PDB file of C-alpha atoms and ligand atoms in Angstrom:
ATOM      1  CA  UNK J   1       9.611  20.507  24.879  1.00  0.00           C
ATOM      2  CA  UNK J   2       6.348  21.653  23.220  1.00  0.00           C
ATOM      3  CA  UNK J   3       3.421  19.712  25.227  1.00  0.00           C
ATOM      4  CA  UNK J   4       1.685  19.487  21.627  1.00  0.00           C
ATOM      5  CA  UNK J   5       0.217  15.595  20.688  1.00  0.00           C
ATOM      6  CA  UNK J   6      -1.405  14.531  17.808  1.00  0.00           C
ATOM      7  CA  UNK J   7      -3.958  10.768  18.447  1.00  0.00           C
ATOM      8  CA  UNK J   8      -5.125   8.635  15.997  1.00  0.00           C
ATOM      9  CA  UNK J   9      -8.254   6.836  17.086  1.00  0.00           C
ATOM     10  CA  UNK J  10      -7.380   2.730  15.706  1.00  0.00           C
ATOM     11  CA  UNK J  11     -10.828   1.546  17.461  1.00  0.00           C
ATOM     12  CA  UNK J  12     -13.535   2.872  19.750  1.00  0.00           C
ATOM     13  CA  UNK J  13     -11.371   1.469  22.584  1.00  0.00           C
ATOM     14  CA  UNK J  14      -7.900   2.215  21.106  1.00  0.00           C
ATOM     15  CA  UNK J  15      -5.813   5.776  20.450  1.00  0.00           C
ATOM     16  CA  UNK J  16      -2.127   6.178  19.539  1.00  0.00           C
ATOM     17  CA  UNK J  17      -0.139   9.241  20.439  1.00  0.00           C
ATOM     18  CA  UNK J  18       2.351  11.232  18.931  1.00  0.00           C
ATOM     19  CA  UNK J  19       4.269  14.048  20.410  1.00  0.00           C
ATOM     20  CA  UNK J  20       4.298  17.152  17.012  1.00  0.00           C
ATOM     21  CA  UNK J  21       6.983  19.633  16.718  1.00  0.00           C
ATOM     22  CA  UNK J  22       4.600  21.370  14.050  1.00  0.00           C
ATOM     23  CA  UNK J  23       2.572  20.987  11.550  1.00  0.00           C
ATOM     24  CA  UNK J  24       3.451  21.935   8.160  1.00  0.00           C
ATOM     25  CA  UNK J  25       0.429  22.183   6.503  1.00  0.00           C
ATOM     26  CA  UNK J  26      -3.035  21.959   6.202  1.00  0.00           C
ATOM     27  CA  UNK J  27      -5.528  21.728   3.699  1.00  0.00           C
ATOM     28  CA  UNK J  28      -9.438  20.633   3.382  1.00  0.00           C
ATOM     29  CA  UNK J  29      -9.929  19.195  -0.179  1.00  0.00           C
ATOM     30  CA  UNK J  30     -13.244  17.717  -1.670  1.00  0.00           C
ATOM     31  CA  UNK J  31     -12.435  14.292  -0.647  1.00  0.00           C
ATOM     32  CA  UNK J  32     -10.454  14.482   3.124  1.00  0.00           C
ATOM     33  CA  UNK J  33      -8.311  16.794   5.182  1.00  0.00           C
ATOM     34  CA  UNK J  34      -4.658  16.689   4.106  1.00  0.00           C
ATOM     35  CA  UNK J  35      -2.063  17.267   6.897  1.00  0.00           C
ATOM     36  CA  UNK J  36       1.808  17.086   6.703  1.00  0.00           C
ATOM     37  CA  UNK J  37       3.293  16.751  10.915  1.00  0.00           C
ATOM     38  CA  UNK J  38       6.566  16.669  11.834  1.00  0.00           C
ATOM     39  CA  UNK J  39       6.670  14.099  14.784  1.00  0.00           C
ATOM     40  CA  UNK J  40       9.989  13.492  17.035  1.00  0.00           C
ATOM     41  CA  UNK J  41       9.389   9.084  16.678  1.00  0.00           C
ATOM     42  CA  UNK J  42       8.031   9.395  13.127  1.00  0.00           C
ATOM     43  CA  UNK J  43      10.414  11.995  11.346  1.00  0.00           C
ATOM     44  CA  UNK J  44       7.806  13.639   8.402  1.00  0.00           C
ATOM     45  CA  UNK J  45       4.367  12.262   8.048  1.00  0.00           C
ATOM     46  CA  UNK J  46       1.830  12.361   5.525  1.00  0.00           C
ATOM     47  CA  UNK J  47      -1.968  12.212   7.537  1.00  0.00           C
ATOM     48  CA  UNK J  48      -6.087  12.123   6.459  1.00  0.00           C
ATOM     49  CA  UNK J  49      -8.560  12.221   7.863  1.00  0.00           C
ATOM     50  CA  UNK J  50      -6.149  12.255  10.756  1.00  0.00           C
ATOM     51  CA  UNK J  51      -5.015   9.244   9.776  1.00  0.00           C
ATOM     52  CA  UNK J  52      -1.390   8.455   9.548  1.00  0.00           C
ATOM     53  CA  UNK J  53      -0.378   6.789   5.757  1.00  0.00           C
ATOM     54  CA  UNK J  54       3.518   7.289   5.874  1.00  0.00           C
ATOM     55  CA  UNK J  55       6.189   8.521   7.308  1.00  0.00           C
ATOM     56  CA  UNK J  56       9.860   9.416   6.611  1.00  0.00           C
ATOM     57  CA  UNK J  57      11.055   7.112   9.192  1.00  0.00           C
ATOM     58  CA  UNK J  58       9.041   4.107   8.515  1.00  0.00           C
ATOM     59  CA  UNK J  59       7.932   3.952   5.054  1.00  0.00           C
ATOM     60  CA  UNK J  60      10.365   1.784   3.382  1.00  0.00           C
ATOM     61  CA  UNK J  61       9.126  -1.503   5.656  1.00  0.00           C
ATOM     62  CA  UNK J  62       5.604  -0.933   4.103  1.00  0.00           C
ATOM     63  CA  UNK J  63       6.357   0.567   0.667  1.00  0.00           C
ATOM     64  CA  UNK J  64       9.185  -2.242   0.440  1.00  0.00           C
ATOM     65  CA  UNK J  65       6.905  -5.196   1.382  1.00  0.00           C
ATOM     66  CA  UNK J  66       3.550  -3.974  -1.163  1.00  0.00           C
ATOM     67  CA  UNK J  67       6.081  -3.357  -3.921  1.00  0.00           C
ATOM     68  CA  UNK J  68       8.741  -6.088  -3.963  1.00  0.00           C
ATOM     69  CA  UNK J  69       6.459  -8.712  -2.611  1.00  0.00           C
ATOM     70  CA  UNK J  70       4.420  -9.123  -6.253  1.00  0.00           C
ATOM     71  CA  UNK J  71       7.250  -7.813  -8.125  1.00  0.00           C
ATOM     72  CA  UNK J  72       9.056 -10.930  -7.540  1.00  0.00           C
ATOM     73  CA  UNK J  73       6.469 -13.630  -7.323  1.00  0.00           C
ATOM     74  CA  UNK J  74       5.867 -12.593 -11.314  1.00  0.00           C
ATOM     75  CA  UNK J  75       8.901 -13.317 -13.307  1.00  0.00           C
ATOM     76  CA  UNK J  76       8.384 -10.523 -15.961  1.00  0.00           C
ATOM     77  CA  UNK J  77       6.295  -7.807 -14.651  1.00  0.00           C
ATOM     78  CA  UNK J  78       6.375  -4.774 -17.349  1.00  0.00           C
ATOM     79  CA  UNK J  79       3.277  -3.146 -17.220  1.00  0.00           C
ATOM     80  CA  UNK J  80       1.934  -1.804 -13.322  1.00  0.00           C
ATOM     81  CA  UNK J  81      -0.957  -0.158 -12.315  1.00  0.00           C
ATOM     82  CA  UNK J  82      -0.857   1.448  -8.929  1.00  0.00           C
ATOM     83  CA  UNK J  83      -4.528   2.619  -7.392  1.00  0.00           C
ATOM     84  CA  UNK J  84      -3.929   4.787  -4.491  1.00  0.00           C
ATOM     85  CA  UNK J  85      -0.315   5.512  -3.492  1.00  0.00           C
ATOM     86  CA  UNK J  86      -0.121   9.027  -4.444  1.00  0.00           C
ATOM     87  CA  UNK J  87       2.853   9.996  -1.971  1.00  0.00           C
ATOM     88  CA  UNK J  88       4.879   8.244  -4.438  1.00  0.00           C
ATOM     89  CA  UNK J  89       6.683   5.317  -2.063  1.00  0.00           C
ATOM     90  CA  UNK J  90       5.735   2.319  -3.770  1.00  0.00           C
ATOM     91  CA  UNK J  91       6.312   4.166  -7.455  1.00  0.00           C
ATOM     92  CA  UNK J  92      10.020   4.208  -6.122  1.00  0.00           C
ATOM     93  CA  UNK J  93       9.792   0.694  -5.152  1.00  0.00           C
ATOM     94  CA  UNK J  94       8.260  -0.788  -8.683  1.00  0.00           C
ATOM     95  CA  UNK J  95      10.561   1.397 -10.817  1.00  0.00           C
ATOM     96  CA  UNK J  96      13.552  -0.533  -9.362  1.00  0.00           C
ATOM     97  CA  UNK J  97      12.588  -3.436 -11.174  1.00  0.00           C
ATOM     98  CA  UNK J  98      14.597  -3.188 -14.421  1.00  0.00           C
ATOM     99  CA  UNK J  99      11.763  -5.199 -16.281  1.00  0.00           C
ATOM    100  CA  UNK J 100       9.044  -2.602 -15.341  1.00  0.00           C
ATOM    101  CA  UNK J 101       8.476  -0.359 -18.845  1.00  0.00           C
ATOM    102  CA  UNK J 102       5.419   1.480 -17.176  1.00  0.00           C
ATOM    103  CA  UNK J 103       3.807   2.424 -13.855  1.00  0.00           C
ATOM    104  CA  UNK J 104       0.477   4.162 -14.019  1.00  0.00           C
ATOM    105  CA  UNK J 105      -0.577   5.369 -10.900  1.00  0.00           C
ATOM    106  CA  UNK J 106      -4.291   6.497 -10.485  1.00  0.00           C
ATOM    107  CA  UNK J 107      -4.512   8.696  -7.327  1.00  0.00           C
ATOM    108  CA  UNK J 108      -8.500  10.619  -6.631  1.00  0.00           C
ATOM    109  CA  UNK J 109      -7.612  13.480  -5.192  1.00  0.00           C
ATOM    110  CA  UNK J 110      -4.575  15.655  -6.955  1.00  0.00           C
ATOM    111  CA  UNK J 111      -3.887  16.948  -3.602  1.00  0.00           C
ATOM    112  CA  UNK J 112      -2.454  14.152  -2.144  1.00  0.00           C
ATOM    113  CA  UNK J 113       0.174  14.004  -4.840  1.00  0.00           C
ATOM    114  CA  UNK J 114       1.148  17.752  -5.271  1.00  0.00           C
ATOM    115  CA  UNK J 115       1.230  18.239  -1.212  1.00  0.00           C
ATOM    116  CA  UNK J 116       3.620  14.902  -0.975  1.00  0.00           C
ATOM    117  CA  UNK J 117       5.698  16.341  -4.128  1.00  0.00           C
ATOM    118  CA  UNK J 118       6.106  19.724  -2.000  1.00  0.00           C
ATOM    119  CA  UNK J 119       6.840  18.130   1.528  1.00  0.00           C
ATOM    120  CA  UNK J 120       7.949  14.570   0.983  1.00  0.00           C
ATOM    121  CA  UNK J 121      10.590  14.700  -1.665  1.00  0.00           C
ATOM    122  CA  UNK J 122      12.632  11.654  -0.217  1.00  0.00           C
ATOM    123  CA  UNK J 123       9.314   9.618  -0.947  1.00  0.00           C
ATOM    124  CA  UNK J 124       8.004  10.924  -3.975  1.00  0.00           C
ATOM    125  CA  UNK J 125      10.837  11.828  -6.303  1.00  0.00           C
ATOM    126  CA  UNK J 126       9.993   8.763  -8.370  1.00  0.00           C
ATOM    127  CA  UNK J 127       6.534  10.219  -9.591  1.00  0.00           C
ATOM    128  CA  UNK J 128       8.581  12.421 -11.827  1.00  0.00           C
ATOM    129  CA  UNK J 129      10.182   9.659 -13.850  1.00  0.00           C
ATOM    130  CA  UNK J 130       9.428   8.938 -17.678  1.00  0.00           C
ATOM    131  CA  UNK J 131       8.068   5.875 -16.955  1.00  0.00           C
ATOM    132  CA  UNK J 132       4.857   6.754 -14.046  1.00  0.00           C
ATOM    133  CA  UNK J 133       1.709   8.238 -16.120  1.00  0.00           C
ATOM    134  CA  UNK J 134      -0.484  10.030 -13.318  1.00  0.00           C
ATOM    135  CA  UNK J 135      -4.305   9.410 -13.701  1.00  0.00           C
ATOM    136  CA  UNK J 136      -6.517  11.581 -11.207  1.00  0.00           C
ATOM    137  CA  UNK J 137      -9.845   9.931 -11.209  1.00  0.00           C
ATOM    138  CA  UNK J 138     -11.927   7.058  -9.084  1.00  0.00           C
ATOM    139  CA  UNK J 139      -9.674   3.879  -9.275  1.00  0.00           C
ATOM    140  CA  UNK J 140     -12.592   1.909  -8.959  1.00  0.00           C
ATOM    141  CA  UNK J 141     -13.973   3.238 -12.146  1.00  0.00           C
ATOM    142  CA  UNK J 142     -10.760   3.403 -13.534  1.00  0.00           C
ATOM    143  CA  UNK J 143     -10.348  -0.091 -13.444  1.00  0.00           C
ATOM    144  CA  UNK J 144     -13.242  -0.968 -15.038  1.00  0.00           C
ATOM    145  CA  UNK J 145     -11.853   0.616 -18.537  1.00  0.00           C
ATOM    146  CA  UNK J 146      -9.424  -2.522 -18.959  1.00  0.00           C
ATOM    147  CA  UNK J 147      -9.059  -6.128 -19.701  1.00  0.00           C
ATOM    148  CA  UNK J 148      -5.969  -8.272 -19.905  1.00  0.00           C
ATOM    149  CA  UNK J 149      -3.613  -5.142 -19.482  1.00  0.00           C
ATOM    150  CA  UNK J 150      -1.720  -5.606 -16.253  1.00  0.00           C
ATOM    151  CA  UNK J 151       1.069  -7.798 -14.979  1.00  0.00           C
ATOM    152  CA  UNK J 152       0.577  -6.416 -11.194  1.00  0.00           C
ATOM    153  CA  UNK J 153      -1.657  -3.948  -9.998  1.00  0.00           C
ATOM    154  CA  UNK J 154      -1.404  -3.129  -6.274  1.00  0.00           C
ATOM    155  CA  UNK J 155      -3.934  -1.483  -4.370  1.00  0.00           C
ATOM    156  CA  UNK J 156      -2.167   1.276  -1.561  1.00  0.00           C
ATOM    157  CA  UNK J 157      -5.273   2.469   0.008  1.00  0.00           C
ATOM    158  CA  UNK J 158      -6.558   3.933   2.983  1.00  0.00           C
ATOM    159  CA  UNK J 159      -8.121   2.007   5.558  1.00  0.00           C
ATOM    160  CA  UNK J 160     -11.829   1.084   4.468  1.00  0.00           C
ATOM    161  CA  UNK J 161     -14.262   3.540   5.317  1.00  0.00           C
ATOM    162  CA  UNK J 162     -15.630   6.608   2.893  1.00  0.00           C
ATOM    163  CA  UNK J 163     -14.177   6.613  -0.656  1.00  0.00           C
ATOM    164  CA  UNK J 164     -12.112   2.944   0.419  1.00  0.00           C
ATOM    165  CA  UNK J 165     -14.675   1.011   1.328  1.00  0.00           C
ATOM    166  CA  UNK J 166     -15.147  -0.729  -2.201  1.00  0.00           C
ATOM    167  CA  UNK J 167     -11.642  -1.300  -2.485  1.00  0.00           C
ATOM    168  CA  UNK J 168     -12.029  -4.156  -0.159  1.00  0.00           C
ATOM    169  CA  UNK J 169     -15.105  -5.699  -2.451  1.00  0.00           C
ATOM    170  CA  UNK J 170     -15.217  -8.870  -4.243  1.00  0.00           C
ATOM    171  CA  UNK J 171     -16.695  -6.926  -7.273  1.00  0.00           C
ATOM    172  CA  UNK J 172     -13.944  -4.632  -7.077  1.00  0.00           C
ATOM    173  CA  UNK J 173     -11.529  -7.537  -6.849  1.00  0.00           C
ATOM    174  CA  UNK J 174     -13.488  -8.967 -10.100  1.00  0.00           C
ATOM    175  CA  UNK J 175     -13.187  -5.973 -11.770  1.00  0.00           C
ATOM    176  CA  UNK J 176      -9.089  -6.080 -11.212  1.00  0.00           C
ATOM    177  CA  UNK J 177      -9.229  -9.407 -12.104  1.00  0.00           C
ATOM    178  CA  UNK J 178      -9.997  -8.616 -15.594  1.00  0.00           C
ATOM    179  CA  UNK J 179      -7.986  -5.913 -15.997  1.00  0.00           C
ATOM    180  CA  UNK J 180      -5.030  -8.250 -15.096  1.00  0.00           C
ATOM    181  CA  UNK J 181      -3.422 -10.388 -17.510  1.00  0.00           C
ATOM    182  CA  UNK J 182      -4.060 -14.261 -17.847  1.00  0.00           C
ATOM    183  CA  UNK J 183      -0.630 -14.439 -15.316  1.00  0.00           C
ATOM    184  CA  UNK J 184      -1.148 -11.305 -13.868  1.00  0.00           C
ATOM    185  CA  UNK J 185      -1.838 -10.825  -9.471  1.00  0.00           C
ATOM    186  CA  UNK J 186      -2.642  -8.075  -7.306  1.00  0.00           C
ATOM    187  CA  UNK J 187      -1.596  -6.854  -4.258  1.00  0.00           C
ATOM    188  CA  UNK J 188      -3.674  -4.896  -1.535  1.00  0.00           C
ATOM    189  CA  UNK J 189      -3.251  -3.845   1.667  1.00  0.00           C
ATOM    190  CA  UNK J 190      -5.675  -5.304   3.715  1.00  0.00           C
ATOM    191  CA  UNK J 191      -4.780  -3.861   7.425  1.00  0.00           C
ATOM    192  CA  UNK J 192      -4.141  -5.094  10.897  1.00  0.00           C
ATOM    193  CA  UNK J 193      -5.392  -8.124  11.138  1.00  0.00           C
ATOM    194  CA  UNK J 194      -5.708  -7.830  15.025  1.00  0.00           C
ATOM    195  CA  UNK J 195      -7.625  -4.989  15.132  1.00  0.00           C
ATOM    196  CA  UNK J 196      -9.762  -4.270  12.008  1.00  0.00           C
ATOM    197  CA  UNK J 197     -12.556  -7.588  11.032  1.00  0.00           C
ATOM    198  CA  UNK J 198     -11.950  -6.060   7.093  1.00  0.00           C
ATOM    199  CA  UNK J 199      -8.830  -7.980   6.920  1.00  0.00           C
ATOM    200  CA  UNK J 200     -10.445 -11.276   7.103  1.00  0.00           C
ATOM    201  CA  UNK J 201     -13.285  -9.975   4.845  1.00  0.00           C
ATOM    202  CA  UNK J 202     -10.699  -8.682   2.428  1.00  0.00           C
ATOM    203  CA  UNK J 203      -8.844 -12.110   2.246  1.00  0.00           C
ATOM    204  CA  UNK J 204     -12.269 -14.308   1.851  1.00  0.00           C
ATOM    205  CA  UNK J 205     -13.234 -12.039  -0.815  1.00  0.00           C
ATOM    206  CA  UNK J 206     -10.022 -12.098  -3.094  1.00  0.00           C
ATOM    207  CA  UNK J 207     -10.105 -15.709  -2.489  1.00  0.00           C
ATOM    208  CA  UNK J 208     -13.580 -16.563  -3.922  1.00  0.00           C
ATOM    209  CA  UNK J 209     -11.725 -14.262  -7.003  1.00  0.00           C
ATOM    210  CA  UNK J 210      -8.674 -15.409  -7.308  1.00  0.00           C
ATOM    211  CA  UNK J 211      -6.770 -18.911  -7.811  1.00  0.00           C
ATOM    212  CA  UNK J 212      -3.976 -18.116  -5.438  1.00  0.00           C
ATOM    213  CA  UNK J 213      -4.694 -16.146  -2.268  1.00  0.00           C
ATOM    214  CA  UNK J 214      -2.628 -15.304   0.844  1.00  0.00           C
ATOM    215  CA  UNK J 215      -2.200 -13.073   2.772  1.00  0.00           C
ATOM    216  CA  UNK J 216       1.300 -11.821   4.134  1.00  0.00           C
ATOM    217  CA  UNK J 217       2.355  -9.743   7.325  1.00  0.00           C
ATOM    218  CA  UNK J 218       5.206  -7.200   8.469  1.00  0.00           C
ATOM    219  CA  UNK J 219       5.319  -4.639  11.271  1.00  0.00           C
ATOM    220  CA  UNK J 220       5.123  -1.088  10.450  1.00  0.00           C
ATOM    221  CA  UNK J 221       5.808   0.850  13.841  1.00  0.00           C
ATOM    222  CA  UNK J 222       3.739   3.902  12.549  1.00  0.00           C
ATOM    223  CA  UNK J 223       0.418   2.028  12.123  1.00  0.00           C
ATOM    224  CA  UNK J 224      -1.637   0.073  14.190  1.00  0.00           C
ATOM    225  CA  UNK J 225       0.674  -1.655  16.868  1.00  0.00           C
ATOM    226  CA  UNK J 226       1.535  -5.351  16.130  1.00  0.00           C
ATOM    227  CA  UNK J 227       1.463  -6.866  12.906  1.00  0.00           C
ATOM    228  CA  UNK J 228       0.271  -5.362   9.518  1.00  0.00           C
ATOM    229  CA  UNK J 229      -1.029  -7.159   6.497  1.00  0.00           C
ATOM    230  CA  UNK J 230      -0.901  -7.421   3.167  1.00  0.00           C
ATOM    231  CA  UNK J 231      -2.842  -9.839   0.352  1.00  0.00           C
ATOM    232  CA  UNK J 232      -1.635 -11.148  -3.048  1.00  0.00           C
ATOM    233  CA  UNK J 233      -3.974 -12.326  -5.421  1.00  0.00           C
ATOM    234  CA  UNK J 234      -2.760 -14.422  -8.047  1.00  0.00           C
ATOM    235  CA  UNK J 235      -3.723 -16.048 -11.287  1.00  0.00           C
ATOM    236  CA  UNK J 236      -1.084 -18.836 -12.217  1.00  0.00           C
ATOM    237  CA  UNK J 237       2.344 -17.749  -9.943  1.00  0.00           C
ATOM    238  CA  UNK J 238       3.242 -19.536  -6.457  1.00  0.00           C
ATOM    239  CA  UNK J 239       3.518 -17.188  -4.639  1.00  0.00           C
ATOM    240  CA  UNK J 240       6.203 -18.739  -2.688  1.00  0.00           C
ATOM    241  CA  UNK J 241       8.061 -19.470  -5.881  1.00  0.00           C
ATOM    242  CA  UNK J 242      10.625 -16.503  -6.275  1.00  0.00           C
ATOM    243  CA  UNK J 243      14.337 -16.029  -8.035  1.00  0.00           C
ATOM    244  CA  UNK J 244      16.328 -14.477  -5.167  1.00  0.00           C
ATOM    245  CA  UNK J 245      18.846 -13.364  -7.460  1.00  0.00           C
ATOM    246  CA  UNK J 246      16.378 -10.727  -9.292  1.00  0.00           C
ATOM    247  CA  UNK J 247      17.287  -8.498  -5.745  1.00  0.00           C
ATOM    248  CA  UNK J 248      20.835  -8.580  -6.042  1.00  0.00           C
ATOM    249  CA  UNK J 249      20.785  -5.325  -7.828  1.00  0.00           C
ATOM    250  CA  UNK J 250      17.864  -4.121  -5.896  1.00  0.00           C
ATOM    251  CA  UNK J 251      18.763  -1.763  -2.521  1.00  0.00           C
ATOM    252  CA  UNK J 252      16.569  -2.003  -0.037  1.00  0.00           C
ATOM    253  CA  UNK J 253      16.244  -1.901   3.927  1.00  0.00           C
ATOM    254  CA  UNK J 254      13.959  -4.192   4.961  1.00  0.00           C
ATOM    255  CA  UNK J 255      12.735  -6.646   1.620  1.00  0.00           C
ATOM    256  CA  UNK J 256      15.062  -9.700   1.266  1.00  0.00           C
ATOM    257  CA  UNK J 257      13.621 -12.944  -0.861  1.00  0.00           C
ATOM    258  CA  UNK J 258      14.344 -14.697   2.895  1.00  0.00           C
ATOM    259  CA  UNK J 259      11.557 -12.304   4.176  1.00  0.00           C
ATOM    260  CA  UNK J 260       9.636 -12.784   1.695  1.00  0.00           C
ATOM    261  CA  UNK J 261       8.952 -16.156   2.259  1.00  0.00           C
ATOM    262  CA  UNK J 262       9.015 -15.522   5.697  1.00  0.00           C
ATOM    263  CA  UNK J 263       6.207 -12.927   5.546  1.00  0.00           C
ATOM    264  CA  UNK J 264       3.758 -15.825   4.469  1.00  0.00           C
ATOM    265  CA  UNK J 265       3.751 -17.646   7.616  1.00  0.00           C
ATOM    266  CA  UNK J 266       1.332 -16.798   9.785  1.00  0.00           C
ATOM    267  CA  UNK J 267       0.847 -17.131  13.372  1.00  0.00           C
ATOM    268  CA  UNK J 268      -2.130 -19.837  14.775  1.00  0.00           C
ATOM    269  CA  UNK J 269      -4.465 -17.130  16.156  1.00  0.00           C
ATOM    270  CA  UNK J 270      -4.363 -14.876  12.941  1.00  0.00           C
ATOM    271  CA  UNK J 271      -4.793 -18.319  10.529  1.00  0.00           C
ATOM    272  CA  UNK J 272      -7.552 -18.775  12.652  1.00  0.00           C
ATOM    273  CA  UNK J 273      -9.336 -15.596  11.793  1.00  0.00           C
ATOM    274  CA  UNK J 274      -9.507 -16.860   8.376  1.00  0.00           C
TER     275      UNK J 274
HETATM  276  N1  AG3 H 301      -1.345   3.165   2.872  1.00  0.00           N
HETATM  277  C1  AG3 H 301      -2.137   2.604   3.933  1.00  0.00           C
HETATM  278  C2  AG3 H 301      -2.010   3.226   5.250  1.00  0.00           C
HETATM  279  C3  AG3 H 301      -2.954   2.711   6.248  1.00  0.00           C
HETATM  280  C4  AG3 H 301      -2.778   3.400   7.533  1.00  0.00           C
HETATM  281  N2  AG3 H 301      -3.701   3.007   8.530  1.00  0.00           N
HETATM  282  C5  AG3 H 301      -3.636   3.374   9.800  1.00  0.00           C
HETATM  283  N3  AG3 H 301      -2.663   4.133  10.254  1.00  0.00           N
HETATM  284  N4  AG3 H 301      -4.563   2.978  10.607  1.00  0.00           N
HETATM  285  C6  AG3 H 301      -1.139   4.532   2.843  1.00  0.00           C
HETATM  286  C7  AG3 H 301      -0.320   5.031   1.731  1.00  0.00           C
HETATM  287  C8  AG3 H 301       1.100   4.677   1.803  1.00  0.00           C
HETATM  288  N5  AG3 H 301       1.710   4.846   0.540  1.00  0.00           N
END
């Protein structure tokens, strides 16, 4: 077998491996490096910045539990704004929702989407559907533009550093706030909480924000080993407070309303960090 490995650096003191077959492609755009692999444990995988954001193998745990999560903790959502999330996988998520009439997805760098539509069909098929509009600008100035629109807008980033790093603000957090409305929440994800401090940041600063704020974990094998996290934001909604029968027409592989609640209890040490 090819002796050909690709490493993400997690921390100074901390690399991952993965054995390539190839890579696809390539490309060097204004904002990052774009890279489509093809790894043996991951199947396809979308990096930047050599960083790995999804992969054919693995995405539905993460794309399932930012999507599904706030879907169902709002009893009606119709109107969802996705910042980020330009390979399309939690677009496929929210349009499963039958009360969903519109998705708009604002993605900074066109790139991202048209590589993902070339190489990733299985995860972004949904961007084609009549009911995603595609914005390609700066979601945090994007955001700015609205008030009381939104029943969820979710927040499928990179990790925080360049163009991310004010994704992870309170102002930015105010600023979707606003734009949310007087029920609405948010959902970001807000990293491993064992290896990165920006989780806890992340979590103080949507709580001095919002009414309602916890954070939630799952395991995604293709990120940072261990546990992954997640926060919801919300204005009036438990989040605990779901109707389980909502995903009875809803496939998925990992979701179910028993892991949702589930997802919310967190272990002593990470509690701690908060
Ligand atoms: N969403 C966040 C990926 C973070 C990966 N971080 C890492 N490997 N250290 C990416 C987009 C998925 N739709």
């Amino acid at each position: 077998m090819l002796d050909f490995w690709f490493t993400e650096n997690h921390t100074d003191d901390y690399k991952v491996s993965w054995r390539l077959n190839k890579v696809l492609y390539r490309e060097q755009t204004p904002y990052q490096e774009i890279a489509i692999v093809e790894a043996p444990e991951l199947g396809r995988a979308l990096l930047l910045d050599n960083v790995v954001q999804t992969t054919t193998r693995f995405e539905f745990i993460y794309h399932e539990m930012i999507a599904h999560v706030p879907l169902m903790i709002h009893p009606q959502p119709e109107r969802v704004l996705i910042i980020g999330g330009g390979d399309g996988g939690a677009a496929r998520e929210i349009l499963k929702h039958p009360s969903v009439k519109s998705v708009d997805l604002v993605e900074i760098d066109q790139r991202v989407i048209e590589v993902c539509r070339q190489w990733l069909p299985e995860i972004s098929g949904a961007l084609s559907s009549s009911k995603m509009n595609l914005f390609y600008t700066d979601g945090l100035k994007y955001i700015q533009e609205y008030h009381s629109h939104y029943d969820v807008v979710l927040v499928d980033c990179t990790d925080p550093s360049g163009p991310s790093l004010d994704l992870f603000t309170r102002n930015f957090y105010q600023d979707v706030f606003k734009a949310l409305k007087e029920d609405g929440l948010m959902v970001s994800q807000t990293g491993s909480p064992t290896f990165s401090s920006h989780f806890r940041e992340a979590v103080r600063s949507m709580g001095k924000v919002f009414p309602l704020t916890r954070p939630y974990l799952t395991c995604e094998p293709s990120y940072i080993a261990g546990f992954w996290s997640f926060t919801v934001g919300s204005k009036k909604y438990d989040l605990a407070n779901i109707d389980p029968d909502r995903m009875l027409n809803i496939h998925t592989k990992y979701y179910t309303p028993e892991i949702h609640q589930a997802a919310f209890v967190l272990p002593k040490y990470i509690e701690h960090l908060l």
